Tab-separated table of C-alpha atoms and ligand atoms in Angstrom:
chain	number	residue	atom	x	y	z
A	1	MET	CA	-0.982	91.408	7.730
A	2	LYS	CA	-1.228	94.504	5.586
A	3	ALA	CA	-1.855	97.808	7.322
A	4	ALA	CA	-1.754	101.490	6.358
A	5	VAL	CA	0.888	102.967	8.673
A	6	CYS	CA	1.189	106.714	9.279
A	7	ARG	CA	4.778	107.509	10.314
A	8	GLU	CA	4.839	111.249	9.602
A	9	ILE	CA	2.309	114.008	9.057
A	10	ARG	CA	0.837	113.711	5.549
A	11	GLN	CA	2.494	110.369	4.941
A	12	ILE	CA	0.736	107.000	4.903
A	13	ALA	CA	1.885	103.736	3.312
A	14	ILE	CA	0.965	100.079	3.251
A	15	GLU	CA	3.334	97.971	5.337
A	16	GLU	CA	3.452	94.348	6.364
A	17	LEU	CA	2.946	94.122	10.142
A	18	ASP	CA	3.089	91.109	12.441
A	19	GLU	CA	-0.123	89.127	12.810
A	20	PRO	CA	-1.680	90.613	15.984
A	21	SER	CA	-3.147	88.633	18.880
A	22	PRO	CA	-5.980	89.728	21.162
A	23	GLY	CA	-5.131	90.503	24.777
A	24	ASP	CA	-7.409	89.918	27.751
A	25	GLY	CA	-10.915	91.216	27.058
A	26	GLU	CA	-10.114	91.871	23.409
A	27	ILE	CA	-11.278	90.337	20.152
A	28	LYS	CA	-9.502	89.948	16.835
A	29	LEU	CA	-11.407	90.867	13.702
A	30	ARG	CA	-10.917	90.183	10.032
A	31	MET	CA	-11.908	93.559	8.655
A	32	VAL	CA	-14.679	93.729	6.076
A	33	ALA	CA	-14.872	97.499	5.635
A	34	THR	CA	-13.977	100.757	7.321
A	35	GLY	CA	-15.122	104.309	6.813
A	36	VAL	CA	-12.612	107.102	6.274
A	37	CYS	CA	-13.571	109.830	8.730
A	38	ARG	CA	-12.598	113.458	9.213
A	39	THR	CA	-10.785	112.545	12.413
A	40	ASP	CA	-8.475	110.248	10.427
A	41	LEU	CA	-7.880	113.142	8.053
A	42	SER	CA	-7.183	115.576	10.918
A	43	ILE	CA	-4.489	113.251	12.249
A	44	PHE	CA	-3.040	112.706	8.782
A	45	GLN	CA	-2.899	116.504	8.385
A	46	GLY	CA	-1.276	116.942	11.796
A	47	HIS	CA	-4.149	118.920	13.358
A	48	LEU	CA	-4.688	116.293	16.039
A	49	ALA	CA	-1.649	114.958	17.893
A	50	VAL	CA	-1.101	111.211	18.283
A	51	PRO	CA	1.981	109.092	18.861
A	52	ARG	CA	3.430	107.654	15.643
A	53	PRO	CA	3.912	105.296	13.937
A	54	ILE	CA	0.207	104.646	14.085
A	55	VAL	CA	-2.440	102.745	12.168
A	56	LEU	CA	-5.442	105.036	11.707
A	57	GLY	CA	-9.050	104.058	11.072
A	58	HIS	CA	-11.915	103.963	13.567
A	59	GLU	CA	-15.044	103.105	11.586
A	60	GLY	CA	-14.416	99.406	11.266
A	61	VAL	CA	-16.724	96.470	10.717
A	62	GLY	CA	-15.465	92.924	10.652
A	63	ILE	CA	-15.882	89.273	11.514
A	64	VAL	CA	-14.542	87.849	14.763
A	65	GLU	CA	-11.560	85.598	14.077
A	66	ALA	CA	-10.350	84.960	17.637
A	67	VAL	CA	-11.151	86.051	21.171
A	68	GLY	CA	-8.803	86.857	24.042
A	69	ARG	CA	-8.978	85.614	27.613
A	70	GLY	CA	-12.074	86.586	29.540
A	71	VAL	CA	-14.172	87.415	26.486
A	72	THR	CA	-17.701	86.181	27.046
A	73	ARG	CA	-19.921	87.929	24.517
A	74	PHE	CA	-18.235	86.961	21.241
A	75	ALA	CA	-17.275	83.875	19.322
A	76	PRO	CA	-15.467	83.404	16.008
A	77	GLY	CA	-17.749	84.197	13.076
A	78	ASP	CA	-19.728	86.961	14.803
A	79	PRO	CA	-20.341	90.102	12.680
A	80	VAL	CA	-19.226	93.207	14.559
A	81	VAL	CA	-19.473	96.995	14.317
A	82	CYS	CA	-16.650	98.648	16.311
A	83	SER	CA	-18.083	101.672	18.092
A	84	ILE	CA	-15.877	104.659	18.879
A	85	ILE	CA	-17.580	104.754	22.271
A	86	VAL	CA	-15.693	102.538	24.709
A	87	GLY	CA	-17.465	102.717	28.054
A	88	CYS	CA	-15.984	100.773	30.980
A	89	GLY	CA	-19.475	100.034	32.243
A	90	ASP	CA	-18.543	100.653	35.875
A	91	CYS	CA	-17.618	104.310	36.401
A	92	PHE	CA	-19.765	107.235	37.568
A	93	GLN	CA	-20.642	108.216	33.977
A	94	CYS	CA	-21.190	104.713	32.606
A	95	LEU	CA	-23.548	103.938	35.490
A	96	ARG	CA	-25.568	106.972	34.383
A	97	LYS	CA	-25.798	105.668	30.810
A	98	SER	CA	-23.205	108.162	29.570
A	99	SER	CA	-20.631	105.772	28.138
A	100	ALA	CA	-19.417	108.501	25.781
A	101	LEU	CA	-18.148	110.354	28.872
A	102	CYS	CA	-16.524	107.294	30.492
A	103	GLU	CA	-13.954	108.328	33.096
A	104	ASN	CA	-11.694	105.356	32.447
A	105	VAL	CA	-11.032	105.757	28.739
A	106	THR	CA	-8.565	108.243	27.239
A	107	PHE	CA	-8.514	108.759	23.480
A	108	TYR	CA	-5.604	109.446	21.155
A	109	THR	CA	-2.976	107.739	23.307
A	110	GLY	CA	-2.398	105.163	20.568
A	111	LYS	CA	-2.499	102.482	23.285
A	112	MET	CA	-5.041	99.837	24.150
A	113	LEU	CA	-7.068	100.048	27.393
A	114	ASP	CA	-4.300	98.361	29.404
A	115	GLY	CA	-1.806	101.023	28.324
A	116	THR	CA	0.192	98.782	25.977
A	117	THR	CA	0.299	98.516	22.188
A	118	ARG	CA	-1.009	95.541	20.264
A	119	LEU	CA	0.488	96.068	16.791
A	120	SER	CA	4.127	95.523	15.879
A	121	LYS	CA	6.650	95.169	13.088
A	122	GLY	CA	9.433	93.027	14.444
A	123	ASP	CA	10.766	94.880	17.508
A	124	GLU	CA	8.970	98.080	16.659
A	125	ALA	CA	5.727	98.930	18.459
A	126	ILE	CA	2.989	100.406	16.265
A	127	HIS	CA	0.164	102.444	17.795
A	128	SER	CA	-3.569	101.966	17.222
A	129	LEU	CA	-6.051	104.794	16.744
A	130	SER	CA	-9.101	104.764	19.019
A	131	PHE	CA	-8.663	101.113	20.096
A	132	GLN	CA	-9.369	100.051	16.498
A	133	ALA	CA	-6.699	100.798	13.894
A	134	SER	CA	-9.138	99.658	11.244
A	135	PHE	CA	-6.993	100.620	8.227
A	136	ALA	CA	-5.584	97.091	8.363
A	137	GLU	CA	-6.621	93.603	7.328
A	138	LYS	CA	-6.934	92.551	10.976
A	139	ALA	CA	-7.861	94.626	14.005
A	140	ILE	CA	-7.715	94.092	17.750
A	141	VAL	CA	-10.551	95.815	19.600
A	142	PRO	CA	-11.843	95.748	23.187
A	143	GLU	CA	-14.859	93.514	23.669
A	144	ARG	CA	-16.611	96.406	25.372
A	145	SER	CA	-16.632	98.676	22.285
A	146	ALA	CA	-17.668	95.876	19.928
A	147	VAL	CA	-21.304	95.506	18.950
A	148	ARG	CA	-22.580	92.267	17.474
A	149	VAL	CA	-25.132	92.913	14.736
A	150	ARG	CA	-27.752	90.836	12.930
A	151	PRO	CA	-26.144	88.230	10.707
A	152	ASP	CA	-28.534	89.113	7.867
A	153	ALA	CA	-27.239	92.715	7.709
A	154	PRO	CA	-24.769	93.484	4.896
A	155	LEU	CA	-21.825	94.318	7.125
A	156	ASP	CA	-19.933	96.386	4.555
A	157	ARG	CA	-22.786	98.918	4.517
A	158	LEU	CA	-22.629	99.496	8.277
A	159	ALA	CA	-19.184	101.103	8.666
A	160	GLY	CA	-20.654	104.563	9.289
A	161	LEU	CA	-22.453	103.262	12.362
A	162	ALA	CA	-19.087	102.960	14.103
A	163	CYS	CA	-18.640	106.738	14.217
A	164	GLY	CA	-19.995	109.378	11.828
A	165	VAL	CA	-23.510	108.179	11.081
A	166	SER	CA	-24.188	107.165	14.681
A	167	THR	CA	-22.932	110.557	15.843
A	168	GLY	CA	-25.412	112.358	13.587
A	169	LEU	CA	-28.343	110.041	14.257
A	170	GLY	CA	-27.615	110.045	17.982
A	171	ALA	CA	-27.499	113.842	18.147
A	172	ALA	CA	-31.059	114.155	16.809
A	173	MET	CA	-32.506	110.966	18.306
A	174	VAL	CA	-30.698	110.420	21.620
A	175	ARG	CA	-28.838	113.519	22.814
A	176	ASP	CA	-31.592	115.987	21.907
A	177	PRO	CA	-34.555	114.009	20.566
A	178	VAL	CA	-36.400	116.010	17.941
A	179	GLU	CA	-40.178	116.146	18.400
A	180	PRO	CA	-42.642	115.280	15.623
A	181	GLY	CA	-43.516	118.468	13.755
A	182	ALA	CA	-40.381	120.301	14.896
A	183	ASN	CA	-38.397	122.770	12.796
A	184	VAL	CA	-34.743	121.769	12.662
A	185	VAL	CA	-31.659	123.621	11.424
A	186	VAL	CA	-28.447	121.747	10.641
A	187	ILE	CA	-25.339	123.849	10.036
A	188	GLY	CA	-22.838	121.845	7.981
A	189	THR	CA	-24.184	119.116	5.724
A	190	GLY	CA	-21.283	116.747	5.155
A	191	GLY	CA	-21.642	113.099	6.188
A	192	VAL	CA	-22.394	113.816	9.845
A	193	GLY	CA	-24.759	116.695	9.051
A	194	LEU	CA	-26.725	114.527	6.607
A	195	SER	CA	-26.951	111.908	9.343
A	196	VAL	CA	-28.388	114.511	11.743
A	197	LEU	CA	-30.987	115.359	9.091
A	198	MET	CA	-31.781	111.641	8.693
A	199	GLY	CA	-32.272	111.327	12.447
A	200	ALA	CA	-34.494	114.416	12.565
A	201	ARG	CA	-36.572	113.115	9.673
A	202	LEU	CA	-36.968	109.723	11.359
A	203	ARG	CA	-38.224	111.551	14.449
A	204	GLY	CA	-40.879	113.270	12.340
A	205	ALA	CA	-39.481	116.782	11.987
A	206	ALA	CA	-41.637	119.042	9.825
A	207	ARG	CA	-39.004	121.378	8.444
A	208	LEU	CA	-35.436	120.311	7.770
A	209	ILE	CA	-33.325	123.384	7.080
A	210	ALA	CA	-29.855	122.566	5.721
A	211	VAL	CA	-27.127	125.217	5.962
A	212	ASP	CA	-23.737	125.046	4.259
A	213	VAL	CA	-21.342	127.177	2.231
A	214	VAL	CA	-20.883	124.533	-0.492
A	215	PRO	CA	-23.820	124.536	-2.957
A	216	GLY	CA	-23.125	120.919	-3.972
A	217	LYS	CA	-23.652	119.726	-0.395
A	218	LEU	CA	-26.973	121.559	-0.173
A	219	GLU	CA	-28.055	120.022	-3.479
A	220	LYS	CA	-27.200	116.571	-2.175
A	221	ALA	CA	-29.221	117.154	1.019
A	222	ARG	CA	-32.197	118.186	-1.076
A	223	ALA	CA	-31.794	115.367	-3.596
A	224	LEU	CA	-31.803	112.807	-0.772
A	225	GLY	CA	-35.023	114.273	0.590
A	226	LEU	CA	-33.179	115.363	3.723
A	227	ALA	CA	-33.810	119.088	3.377
A	228	THR	CA	-37.096	120.897	2.953
A	229	ASP	CA	-35.151	124.154	2.755
A	230	THR	CA	-31.528	125.059	2.099
A	231	ILE	CA	-29.527	128.136	3.023
A	232	ASP	CA	-26.203	129.043	1.414
A	233	ALA	CA	-24.437	130.690	4.346
A	234	SER	CA	-21.876	132.303	2.035
A	235	THR	CA	-24.527	134.489	0.397
A	236	GLU	CA	-27.586	134.436	2.667
A	237	ASP	CA	-28.315	135.661	6.197
A	238	VAL	CA	-28.846	132.343	7.981
A	239	VAL	CA	-30.704	133.699	11.008
A	240	ALA	CA	-33.025	135.899	8.957
A	241	VAL	CA	-33.919	133.076	6.550
A	242	VAL	CA	-34.528	130.594	9.395
A	243	ARG	CA	-36.853	133.092	11.087
A	244	SER	CA	-38.719	133.732	7.844
A	245	LEU	CA	-39.271	129.971	7.506
A	246	THR	CA	-40.538	129.598	11.083
A	247	GLU	CA	-43.178	132.309	11.442
A	248	GLY	CA	-40.551	134.719	12.740
A	249	ARG	CA	-40.030	132.562	15.813
A	250	GLY	CA	-36.842	130.653	15.112
A	251	ALA	CA	-36.257	126.912	14.876
A	252	ASP	CA	-36.957	124.415	17.657
A	253	HIS	CA	-33.549	122.746	17.306
A	254	ALA	CA	-30.226	123.752	15.766
A	255	PHE	CA	-27.272	121.417	15.324
A	256	ASP	CA	-23.850	122.958	14.746
A	257	VAL	CA	-21.867	120.316	12.896
A	258	VAL	CA	-19.164	122.783	11.821
A	259	GLY	CA	-17.798	124.257	15.043
A	260	ALA	CA	-16.065	127.128	13.255
A	261	PRO	CA	-15.855	130.660	14.657
A	262	GLY	CA	-19.350	132.149	14.460
A	263	THR	CA	-21.397	129.021	13.787
A	264	LEU	CA	-22.440	128.463	17.410
A	265	GLU	CA	-23.563	132.089	17.707
A	266	GLN	CA	-25.547	131.591	14.505
A	267	ALA	CA	-27.179	128.435	15.888
A	268	ILE	CA	-28.137	130.192	19.131
A	269	GLU	CA	-29.651	133.110	17.215
A	270	ALA	CA	-31.515	130.776	14.867
A	271	VAL	CA	-33.501	128.945	17.568
A	272	ARG	CA	-36.650	130.242	19.196
A	273	PRO	CA	-36.887	131.128	22.891
A	274	GLY	CA	-36.864	127.772	24.656
A	275	GLY	CA	-35.110	126.182	21.660
A	276	HIS	CA	-32.200	123.742	21.801
A	277	VAL	CA	-28.699	123.995	20.335
A	278	VAL	CA	-26.371	121.009	20.073
A	279	VAL	CA	-22.712	121.329	19.111
A	280	ILE	CA	-21.335	118.326	17.232
A	281	GLY	CA	-18.483	119.640	15.152
A	282	MET	CA	-14.974	120.704	16.007
A	283	THR	CA	-13.683	121.285	12.491
A	284	SER	CA	-11.227	123.971	13.510
A	285	GLY	CA	-10.399	122.537	16.926
A	286	ALA	CA	-11.884	124.148	20.018
A	287	VAL	CA	-13.125	127.666	19.328
A	288	GLY	CA	-14.437	130.321	21.681
A	289	ALA	CA	-17.924	131.667	21.297
A	290	GLN	CA	-19.659	134.757	22.605
A	291	PHE	CA	-23.362	135.056	23.119
A	292	HIS	CA	-25.613	137.302	25.142
A	293	THR	CA	-26.972	136.022	28.444
A	294	SER	CA	-30.416	137.040	27.184
A	295	ALA	CA	-30.321	133.858	25.079
A	296	LEU	CA	-30.219	131.881	28.320
A	297	LEU	CA	-32.814	134.069	30.036
A	298	ARG	CA	-35.030	133.268	27.059
A	299	GLN	CA	-34.544	129.656	28.095
A	300	LYS	CA	-32.450	128.502	25.206
A	301	THR	CA	-30.487	125.329	25.919
A	302	VAL	CA	-26.930	125.057	24.609
A	303	THR	CA	-25.185	121.710	24.826
A	304	GLY	CA	-23.122	119.271	22.801
A	305	THR	CA	-22.500	115.606	22.190
A	306	THR	CA	-19.691	113.101	22.000
A	307	GLY	CA	-20.365	110.393	19.440
A	308	GLY	CA	-24.083	111.162	19.407
A	309	SER	CA	-24.264	110.158	23.093
A	310	ILE	CA	-25.437	106.707	22.059
A	311	GLU	CA	-25.185	103.539	24.104
A	312	PRO	CA	-23.608	101.467	21.328
A	313	ARG	CA	-24.961	98.043	22.295
A	314	ARG	CA	-28.473	99.424	22.451
A	315	HIS	CA	-28.587	101.970	19.638
A	316	ILE	CA	-26.395	100.479	16.892
A	317	PRO	CA	-28.618	97.375	16.581
A	318	GLU	CA	-31.635	99.718	16.491
A	319	PHE	CA	-30.041	101.675	13.631
A	320	VAL	CA	-29.352	98.378	11.818
A	321	ASP	CA	-33.031	97.431	12.203
A	322	LEU	CA	-34.059	100.787	10.697
A	323	PHE	CA	-31.636	100.221	7.806
A	324	LEU	CA	-32.976	96.736	7.095
A	325	ALA	CA	-36.550	98.043	7.307
A	326	GLY	CA	-35.692	100.498	4.524
A	327	ARG	CA	-36.080	103.533	6.770
A	328	LEU	CA	-32.425	104.562	6.991
A	329	ASP	CA	-30.522	105.140	3.766
A	330	LEU	CA	-26.947	104.369	4.837
A	331	GLU	CA	-25.807	103.732	1.276
A	332	SER	CA	-26.376	107.240	-0.003
A	333	LEU	CA	-23.919	108.585	2.580
A	334	MET	CA	-21.142	106.373	1.252
A	335	ASP	CA	-20.393	107.536	-2.200
A	336	LYS	CA	-17.049	105.924	-2.967
A	337	SER	CA	-15.297	102.607	-2.295
A	338	TYR	CA	-11.557	102.109	-2.154
A	339	ARG	CA	-9.099	99.297	-1.644
A	340	LEU	CA	-6.741	99.602	1.349
A	341	GLU	CA	-3.906	100.428	-1.059
A	342	GLU	CA	-5.878	103.513	-2.136
A	343	ILE	CA	-5.969	105.029	1.362
A	344	GLY	CA	-3.905	108.035	0.269
A	345	GLN	CA	-6.423	108.779	-2.475
A	346	ALA	CA	-9.320	108.303	-0.049
A	347	LEU	CA	-7.851	110.869	2.364
A	348	GLU	CA	-7.165	113.291	-0.479
A	349	ASP	CA	-10.722	112.965	-1.839
A	350	LEU	CA	-12.095	113.719	1.640
A	351	GLU	CA	-9.754	116.673	2.056
A	352	GLN	CA	-10.764	118.103	-1.326
A	353	GLY	CA	-14.473	117.651	-0.600
A	354	ARG	CA	-14.898	115.187	-3.480
A	355	VAL	CA	-16.751	112.604	-1.329
A	356	THR	CA	-19.306	112.654	1.455
A	357	ARG	CA	-17.827	109.513	2.906
A	358	GLY	CA	-15.340	107.048	1.482
A	359	VAL	CA	-15.285	103.399	2.489
A	360	ILE	CA	-12.432	100.938	2.270
A	361	ARG	CA	-13.617	97.440	1.379
A	362	PHE	CA	-11.214	94.650	2.143
A	363	ASP	CA	-12.643	92.018	-0.167
A	364	ALA	CA	-12.610	94.395	-3.121
B	1	LIG	ZN1	-14.912	109.375	13.090
B	2	LIG	ZN1	-16.854	104.160	32.364
């Protein structure tokens, strides 16, 4: 099978790998589409360490081709979205409906859940990113991260639900559910930020305040009807403008999708006493933040989310229902399609900010 293999930082090329077989509890998918996410780019750029050679890609959707031993929930022909959240279902966290915090899953090892690799080229072992390695014609994924979706859903439109879109929707709908009539600030309006705005709008937010330093991104948020107000953080005082839009009080919710030095402080300042702040982004890796304890004495809540804190088998089908009901515009987030052979171009377009979200389509 063809796969995009990353052997060195900033190098990726199509190679012919052995046809993979599912292990126990795993399913084999014929890929239909996969999103190209910032995390893939971070690894390509060398900002996030993984063992190489590795096949990247973790926003895959595909059709089940074969199932491994012990698989009970899937059969060949099933349409599947591969969630980035791989809960074991049995640990302390999973039993508390926090699969995103599962104690038995470690990311970025390049290995499958049993600690071995599933991809190969002759004698050479090839690693898989995030138990998916979706930049390939076939993928082996654990049954427990796979979500079967309605057969009438156009699978190639659902790639974002594996990671980015679900993270944004989940932040505003699951991790910190926005109340009807709420005022919401979203700092960083790339693909995930737009998804947060979509989630907040679905929850009935009154004011959707989009913040970014790239005017084109703010225009897109407005054009999609996802921003009632926009703030260009490179020229405007974010906190002052948010207060002026919210009767001097501050917003009810702020989502920091950037995670750069200063953005968390800005989010904390921009919410009202009793307001909520959720950190989603880690663009520059982990950063420190300093804020006054008075923010906490004024009962502000500061938290974060992994993958939108969704329970994939519950929430992804709900998001698909919203999409099919015409209430969730997944297509506008995906502005460019590529063939697998164009993966280098797709990563470059993302790096240069030329796309909100690129999608590789395998039948194209
Ligand atoms: Zn991702
Ligand atoms: Zn677990």
